[in-house]
Amino acid sequence: MEIDKIIHEPARLRIMMILSGVDEVDFSFLLSTLEMTKGNLSSHMDRLEQAGYVEIFKNFNGKIPHTVYRLTKTGKTALSKYWKSIDEIRKSI
Amino acid sequence: MEIDKIIHEPARLRIMMILSGVDEVDFSFLLSTLEMTKGNLSSHMDRLEQAGYVEIFKNFNGKIPHTVYRLTKTGKTALSKYWKSIDEIRKSI
DNA sequence: GCAAACCAGTTTGTGTTACAAACCATTATT
DNA sequence: AATAATGGTTTGTAACACAAACTGGTTTGC
């Protein structure tokens, strides 16, 4: 089984794991939790969206923009497949 | 815990796992097992050596050059640390 | 005997990409 | 009115994974 490189990138793996637990999360939360730069986080979220693994919802909190991310079904599946592929490598220990 | 990027690269992770099982392996074996190009394999082995994770032994099989790789103690430690860091991320499931 | 093909790798060139810095638009704050 | 803060996006760049081309020597075919 091939390793999914979209998920394999450590930053994105952590993002996926967080999303898999909470069903909805916003930019600021990820930013402070993962301690990365905004630009970096932003582009990782783009890649995850383009892969179809997350949905991005943009709305306003009053006048302040607010972006919320949610794992898609495709994303959930991909994540569990990812762990299976990791297991496959690891089980040879 | 930080993810060790040297090991995290899928090709090198597989190499490390093979080495962790057999204590000594040659270039051709890795090449046919992993199905990668020679150039690619060669540079991954370089990186692993530079990280201090493998030792490279070059000798001759009769007249034909023969390269053998062996996991170092540092490499073994790094690999088991790597799996711990993966577990750390995964346990949040 | 000398090309051609082969073996065992290494070096080189390139497209991708992870990351941070700079930027943008708006809203507090002093 | 200037400055800082919020919530992001866009841009620039160094690193790097990969394949193609190369090297140095050996065996095979004619």
mmCIF file of C-alpha atoms (C1' of nucleotides) in Angstrom:
data_model
loop_
_atom_site.group_PDB
_atom_site.id
_atom_site.type_symbol
_atom_site.label_atom_id
_atom_site.label_comp_id
_atom_site.label_asym_id
_atom_site.label_seq_id
_atom_site.Cartn_x
_atom_site.Cartn_y
_atom_site.Cartn_z
ATOM 1 C CA MET A 1 0.000 0.000 0.000
ATOM 2 C CA GLU A 2 1.283 3.437 -0.988
ATOM 3 C CA ILE A 3 1.721 6.190 1.544
ATOM 4 C CA ASP A 4 -0.525 9.189 0.967
ATOM 5 C CA LYS A 5 1.893 12.091 0.743
ATOM 6 C CA ILE A 6 -0.767 14.685 1.323
ATOM 7 C CA ILE A 7 -1.404 13.248 4.761
ATOM 8 C CA HIS A 8 2.125 12.097 5.444
ATOM 9 C CA GLU A 9 3.490 15.616 5.791
ATOM 10 C CA PRO A 10 3.763 16.047 9.594
ATOM 11 C CA ALA A 11 1.953 19.365 9.797
ATOM 12 C CA ARG A 12 -0.954 18.041 7.750
ATOM 13 C CA LEU A 13 -1.030 14.771 9.637
ATOM 14 C CA ARG A 14 -1.479 16.693 12.874
ATOM 15 C CA ILE A 15 -4.163 18.830 11.282
ATOM 16 C CA MET A 16 -6.001 15.765 10.046
ATOM 17 C CA MET A 17 -5.800 14.144 13.462
ATOM 18 C CA ILE A 18 -7.193 17.216 15.173
ATOM 19 C CA LEU A 19 -10.000 17.457 12.637
ATOM 20 C CA SER A 20 -10.803 13.788 13.008
ATOM 21 C CA GLY A 21 -11.488 14.383 16.681
ATOM 22 C CA VAL A 22 -13.508 17.540 16.775
ATOM 23 C CA ASP A 23 -15.581 17.726 13.594
ATOM 24 C CA GLU A 24 -15.076 21.465 13.241
ATOM 25 C CA VAL A 25 -12.181 23.742 13.977
ATOM 26 C CA ASP A 26 -11.147 27.277 13.101
ATOM 27 C CA PHE A 27 -7.973 28.850 11.771
ATOM 28 C CA SER A 28 -6.924 30.461 15.049
ATOM 29 C CA PHE A 29 -7.304 27.264 16.982
ATOM 30 C CA LEU A 30 -5.104 25.335 14.587
ATOM 31 C CA LEU A 31 -2.638 28.205 14.542
ATOM 32 C CA SER A 32 -2.147 28.283 18.282
ATOM 33 C CA THR A 33 -2.310 24.528 18.696
ATOM 34 C CA LEU A 34 0.206 23.702 16.006
ATOM 35 C CA GLU A 35 2.464 26.714 16.459
ATOM 36 C CA MET A 36 3.142 27.362 12.842
ATOM 37 C CA THR A 37 3.086 30.547 10.798
ATOM 38 C CA LYS A 38 -0.191 31.719 9.315
ATOM 39 C CA GLY A 39 1.090 31.423 5.763
ATOM 40 C CA ASN A 40 2.193 27.899 6.293
ATOM 41 C CA LEU A 41 -1.079 26.857 7.880
ATOM 42 C CA SER A 42 -3.043 28.568 5.153
ATOM 43 C CA SER A 43 -1.272 26.700 2.378
ATOM 44 C CA HIS A 44 -1.559 23.367 4.118
ATOM 45 C CA MET A 45 -5.297 23.912 4.436
ATOM 46 C CA ASP A 46 -5.419 24.740 0.733
ATOM 47 C CA ARG A 47 -3.723 21.492 -0.136
ATOM 48 C CA LEU A 48 -6.060 19.539 2.082
ATOM 49 C CA GLU A 49 -9.031 21.188 0.459
ATOM 50 C CA GLN A 50 -7.715 20.541 -3.034
ATOM 51 C CA ALA A 51 -7.249 16.907 -2.111
ATOM 52 C CA GLY A 52 -10.883 16.900 -1.057
ATOM 53 C CA TYR A 53 -9.965 16.035 2.510
ATOM 54 C CA VAL A 54 -11.367 19.126 4.202
ATOM 55 C CA GLU A 55 -14.110 21.612 3.524
ATOM 56 C CA ILE A 56 -13.516 25.274 4.177
ATOM 57 C CA PHE A 57 -16.307 27.465 5.426
ATOM 58 C CA LYS A 58 -15.791 31.191 5.393
ATOM 59 C CA ASN A 59 -18.148 33.413 7.247
ATOM 60 C CA PHE A 60 -18.078 36.490 9.432
ATOM 61 C CA ASN A 61 -18.154 36.760 13.154
ATOM 62 C CA GLY A 62 -19.776 40.138 13.190
ATOM 63 C CA LYS A 63 -17.333 42.000 11.010
ATOM 64 C CA ILE A 64 -14.370 39.744 11.546
ATOM 65 C CA PRO A 65 -13.666 37.010 9.031
ATOM 66 C CA HIS A 66 -13.765 33.546 10.427
ATOM 67 C CA THR A 67 -12.714 30.365 8.703
ATOM 68 C CA VAL A 68 -13.847 26.962 9.798
ATOM 69 C CA TYR A 69 -12.557 23.613 8.618
ATOM 70 C CA ARG A 70 -14.266 20.291 8.565
ATOM 71 C CA LEU A 71 -13.054 16.862 7.586
ATOM 72 C CA THR A 72 -14.869 15.370 4.603
ATOM 73 C CA LYS A 73 -15.882 11.762 4.314
ATOM 74 C CA THR A 74 -13.114 11.358 1.741
ATOM 75 C CA GLY A 75 -10.717 12.822 4.276
ATOM 76 C CA LYS A 76 -11.805 10.430 6.995
ATOM 77 C CA THR A 77 -11.370 7.483 4.670
ATOM 78 C CA ALA A 78 -7.997 8.695 3.485
ATOM 79 C CA LEU A 79 -6.826 9.125 7.057
ATOM 80 C CA SER A 80 -7.768 5.630 8.079
ATOM 81 C CA LYS A 81 -6.183 4.244 4.928
ATOM 82 C CA TYR A 82 -3.079 6.227 5.780
ATOM 83 C CA TRP A 83 -2.817 4.584 9.179
ATOM 84 C CA LYS A 84 -3.263 1.200 7.573
ATOM 85 C CA SER A 85 -0.369 1.875 5.236
ATOM 86 C CA ILE A 86 1.762 2.955 8.180
ATOM 87 C CA ASP A 87 0.826 -0.227 10.005
ATOM 88 C CA GLU A 88 1.813 -2.227 6.980
ATOM 89 C CA ILE A 89 5.297 -0.779 7.125
ATOM 90 C CA ARG A 90 5.539 -1.026 10.836
ATOM 91 C CA LYS A 91 4.349 -4.568 11.267
ATOM 92 C CA SER A 92 7.636 -5.751 9.752
ATOM 93 C CA ILE A 93 9.346 -4.859 13.035
ATOM 94 C CA MET B 1 7.854 15.076 20.192
ATOM 95 C CA GLU B 2 9.183 16.159 16.821
ATOM 96 C CA ILE B 3 9.022 13.882 13.814
ATOM 97 C CA ASP B 4 12.421 12.916 12.438
ATOM 98 C CA LYS B 5 12.256 13.995 8.799
ATOM 99 C CA ILE B 6 15.198 11.869 7.789
ATOM 100 C CA ILE B 7 13.273 8.766 8.742
ATOM 101 C CA HIS B 8 9.835 10.080 7.886
ATOM 102 C CA GLU B 9 10.473 10.063 4.147
ATOM 103 C CA PRO B 10 8.651 6.904 2.976
ATOM 104 C CA ALA B 11 11.522 5.455 0.979
ATOM 105 C CA ARG B 12 13.926 5.884 3.889
ATOM 106 C CA LEU B 13 11.411 4.603 6.400
ATOM 107 C CA ARG B 14 11.144 1.404 4.407
ATOM 108 C CA ILE B 15 14.899 1.171 4.150
ATOM 109 C CA MET B 16 15.278 1.651 7.889
ATOM 110 C CA MET B 17 12.664 -0.986 8.595
ATOM 111 C CA ILE B 18 14.382 -3.496 6.336
ATOM 112 C CA LEU B 19 17.733 -2.751 7.945
ATOM 113 C CA SER B 20 16.266 -3.052 11.407
ATOM 114 C CA GLY B 21 15.268 -6.601 10.590
ATOM 115 C CA VAL B 22 18.260 -8.058 8.845
ATOM 116 C CA ASP B 23 21.377 -6.402 10.261
ATOM 117 C CA GLU B 24 23.070 -6.268 6.878
ATOM 118 C CA VAL B 25 21.805 -5.700 3.375
ATOM 119 C CA ASP B 26 23.285 -4.839 0.005
ATOM 120 C CA PHE B 27 22.459 -2.287 -2.652
ATOM 121 C CA SER B 28 20.934 -4.715 -5.117
ATOM 122 C CA PHE B 29 18.654 -6.233 -2.539
ATOM 123 C CA LEU B 30 17.274 -2.854 -1.544
ATOM 124 C CA LEU B 31 16.980 -1.901 -5.177
ATOM 125 C CA SER B 32 14.850 -4.873 -6.138
ATOM 126 C CA THR B 33 12.876 -4.900 -2.922
ATOM 127 C CA LEU B 34 11.979 -1.235 -2.976
ATOM 128 C CA GLU B 35 11.665 -0.831 -6.724
ATOM 129 C CA MET B 36 13.251 2.547 -6.992
ATOM 130 C CA THR B 37 15.887 3.927 -9.324
ATOM 131 C CA LYS B 38 19.534 3.429 -8.452
ATOM 132 C CA GLY B 39 20.161 7.156 -8.225
ATOM 133 C CA ASN B 40 17.324 7.646 -5.846
ATOM 134 C CA LEU B 41 18.380 4.762 -3.634
ATOM 135 C CA SER B 42 21.964 5.935 -3.659
ATOM 136 C CA SER B 43 21.095 9.405 -2.462
ATOM 137 C CA HIS B 44 18.788 8.122 0.243
ATOM 138 C CA MET B 45 21.588 5.926 1.531
ATOM 139 C CA ASP B 46 23.872 8.951 1.536
ATOM 140 C CA ARG B 47 21.431 10.908 3.625
ATOM 141 C CA LEU B 48 21.064 8.040 6.064
ATOM 142 C CA GLU B 49 24.803 7.775 6.378
ATOM 143 C CA GLN B 50 25.224 11.496 6.881
ATOM 144 C CA ALA B 51 22.609 11.355 9.614
ATOM 145 C CA GLY B 52 24.708 8.636 11.213
ATOM 146 C CA TYR B 53 21.898 6.119 10.895
ATOM 147 C CA VAL B 54 23.645 3.612 8.644
ATOM 148 C CA GLU B 55 27.192 2.547 7.963
ATOM 149 C CA ILE B 56 28.305 1.858 4.431
ATOM 150 C CA PHE B 57 30.798 -0.900 3.710
ATOM 151 C CA LYS B 58 32.314 -1.070 0.253
ATOM 152 C CA ASN B 59 34.178 -4.138 -0.798
ATOM 153 C CA PHE B 60 34.525 -6.421 -3.793
ATOM 154 C CA ASN B 61 32.713 -9.592 -4.624
ATOM 155 C CA GLY B 62 35.488 -11.031 -6.750
ATOM 156 C CA LYS B 63 35.944 -8.198 -9.216
ATOM 157 C CA ILE B 64 32.565 -6.651 -8.832
ATOM 158 C CA PRO B 65 32.033 -3.820 -6.365
ATOM 159 C CA HIS B 66 29.628 -4.586 -3.599
ATOM 160 C CA THR B 67 28.090 -2.207 -1.117
ATOM 161 C CA VAL B 68 26.647 -3.326 2.166
ATOM 162 C CA TYR B 69 24.617 -1.283 4.616
ATOM 163 C CA ARG B 70 24.205 -1.721 8.296
ATOM 164 C CA LEU B 71 22.078 0.135 10.823
ATOM 165 C CA THR B 72 24.067 1.930 13.498
ATOM 166 C CA LYS B 73 23.103 2.095 17.139
ATOM 167 C CA THR B 74 22.159 5.732 16.561
ATOM 168 C CA GLY B 75 19.951 4.581 13.712
ATOM 169 C CA LYS B 76 18.223 1.972 15.826
ATOM 170 C CA THR B 77 17.541 4.513 18.539
ATOM 171 C CA ALA B 78 16.305 7.086 16.068
ATOM 172 C CA LEU B 79 13.956 4.562 14.504
ATOM 173 C CA SER B 80 12.372 3.586 17.775
ATOM 174 C CA LYS B 81 12.056 7.243 18.727
ATOM 175 C CA TYR B 82 10.432 7.839 15.385
ATOM 176 C CA TRP B 83 7.771 5.246 16.077
ATOM 177 C CA LYS B 84 7.153 6.772 19.468
ATOM 178 C CA SER B 85 6.556 10.154 17.908
ATOM 179 C CA ILE B 86 4.153 8.576 15.439
ATOM 180 C CA ASP B 87 2.327 6.901 18.297
ATOM 181 C CA GLU B 88 2.085 10.201 20.064
ATOM 182 C CA ILE B 89 0.260 11.682 17.110
ATOM 183 C CA ARG B 90 -1.835 8.637 16.556
ATOM 184 C CA LYS B 91 -3.025 8.083 20.077
ATOM 185 C CA SER B 92 -5.216 11.174 19.766
ATOM 186 C CA ILE B 93 -7.593 9.133 17.580
ATOM 187 C "C1'" DG C 1 40.490 -8.070 -30.172
ATOM 188 C "C1'" DC C 2 37.124 -4.882 -29.820
ATOM 189 C "C1'" DA C 3 32.551 -3.254 -29.738
ATOM 190 C "C1'" DA C 4 28.247 -3.773 -27.361
ATOM 191 C "C1'" DA C 5 25.887 -4.777 -23.419
ATOM 192 C "C1'" DC C 6 25.909 -5.135 -18.559
ATOM 193 C "C1'" DC C 7 26.776 -4.380 -13.590
ATOM 194 C "C1'" DA C 8 27.116 -1.397 -9.535
ATOM 195 C "C1'" DG C 9 26.642 2.385 -8.299
ATOM 196 C "C1'" DT C 10 27.348 8.188 -8.355
ATOM 197 C "C1'" DT C 11 26.549 12.782 -10.104
ATOM 198 C "C1'" DT C 12 23.696 16.137 -12.196
ATOM 199 C "C1'" DG C 13 19.466 18.580 -13.394
ATOM 200 C "C1'" DT C 14 14.757 19.738 -12.405
ATOM 201 C "C1'" DG C 15 10.067 20.210 -10.763
ATOM 202 C "C1'" DT C 16 7.766 20.257 -6.343
ATOM 203 C "C1'" DT C 17 6.980 21.956 -1.999
ATOM 204 C "C1'" DA C 18 7.298 23.331 3.001
ATOM 205 C "C1'" DC C 19 8.182 27.275 5.069
ATOM 206 C "C1'" DA C 20 8.585 32.190 6.447
ATOM 207 C "C1'" DA C 21 8.294 36.909 5.163
ATOM 208 C "C1'" DA C 22 5.757 40.274 3.231
ATOM 209 C "C1'" DC C 23 1.473 41.814 2.257
ATOM 210 C "C1'" DC C 24 -3.759 43.044 2.402
ATOM 211 C "C1'" DA C 25 -8.110 44.448 4.434
ATOM 212 C "C1'" DT C 26 -10.399 45.503 8.256
ATOM 213 C "C1'" DT C 27 -10.994 46.592 13.181
ATOM 214 C "C1'" DA C 28 -9.562 48.049 17.800
ATOM 215 C "C1'" DT C 29 -6.577 51.054 20.591
ATOM 216 C "C1'" DT C 30 -3.971 55.227 22.271
ATOM 217 C "C1'" DA D 1 -4.561 60.073 13.138
ATOM 218 C "C1'" DA D 2 -1.269 56.921 13.745
ATOM 219 C "C1'" DT D 3 -0.292 52.266 15.580
ATOM 220 C "C1'" DA D 4 -1.210 47.737 16.679
ATOM 221 C "C1'" DA D 5 -3.896 43.695 16.347
ATOM 222 C "C1'" DT D 6 -6.870 40.232 13.836
ATOM 223 C "C1'" DG D 7 -7.494 36.947 10.180
ATOM 224 C "C1'" DG D 8 -5.926 35.473 6.858
ATOM 225 C "C1'" DT D 9 -3.456 35.201 1.501
ATOM 226 C "C1'" DT D 10 0.313 35.753 -1.767
ATOM 227 C "C1'" DT D 11 5.086 35.610 -2.879
ATOM 228 C "C1'" DG D 12 9.958 34.202 -2.690
ATOM 229 C "C1'" DT D 13 13.305 30.737 -1.675
ATOM 230 C "C1'" DA D 14 16.052 26.977 -0.029
ATOM 231 C "C1'" DA D 15 15.706 22.049 0.405
ATOM 232 C "C1'" DC D 16 14.883 17.790 -1.595
ATOM 233 C "C1'" DA D 17 12.944 13.560 -3.914
ATOM 234 C "C1'" DC D 18 13.365 11.726 -8.073
ATOM 235 C "C1'" DA D 19 14.957 10.214 -12.727
ATOM 236 C "C1'" DA D 20 18.257 10.694 -16.365
ATOM 237 C "C1'" DA D 21 22.722 10.775 -17.573
ATOM 238 C "C1'" DC D 22 27.162 9.469 -16.532
ATOM 239 C "C1'" DT D 23 31.393 6.716 -14.682
ATOM 240 C "C1'" DG D 24 34.398 2.847 -14.160
ATOM 241 C "C1'" DG D 25 34.980 -1.462 -14.709
ATOM 242 C "C1'" DT D 26 33.527 -6.405 -16.566
ATOM 243 C "C1'" DT D 27 31.571 -9.870 -19.419
ATOM 244 C "C1'" DT D 28 29.671 -11.380 -23.856
ATOM 245 C "C1'" DG D 29 29.261 -11.791 -28.771
ATOM 246 C "C1'" DC D 30 31.308 -11.835 -33.289
#
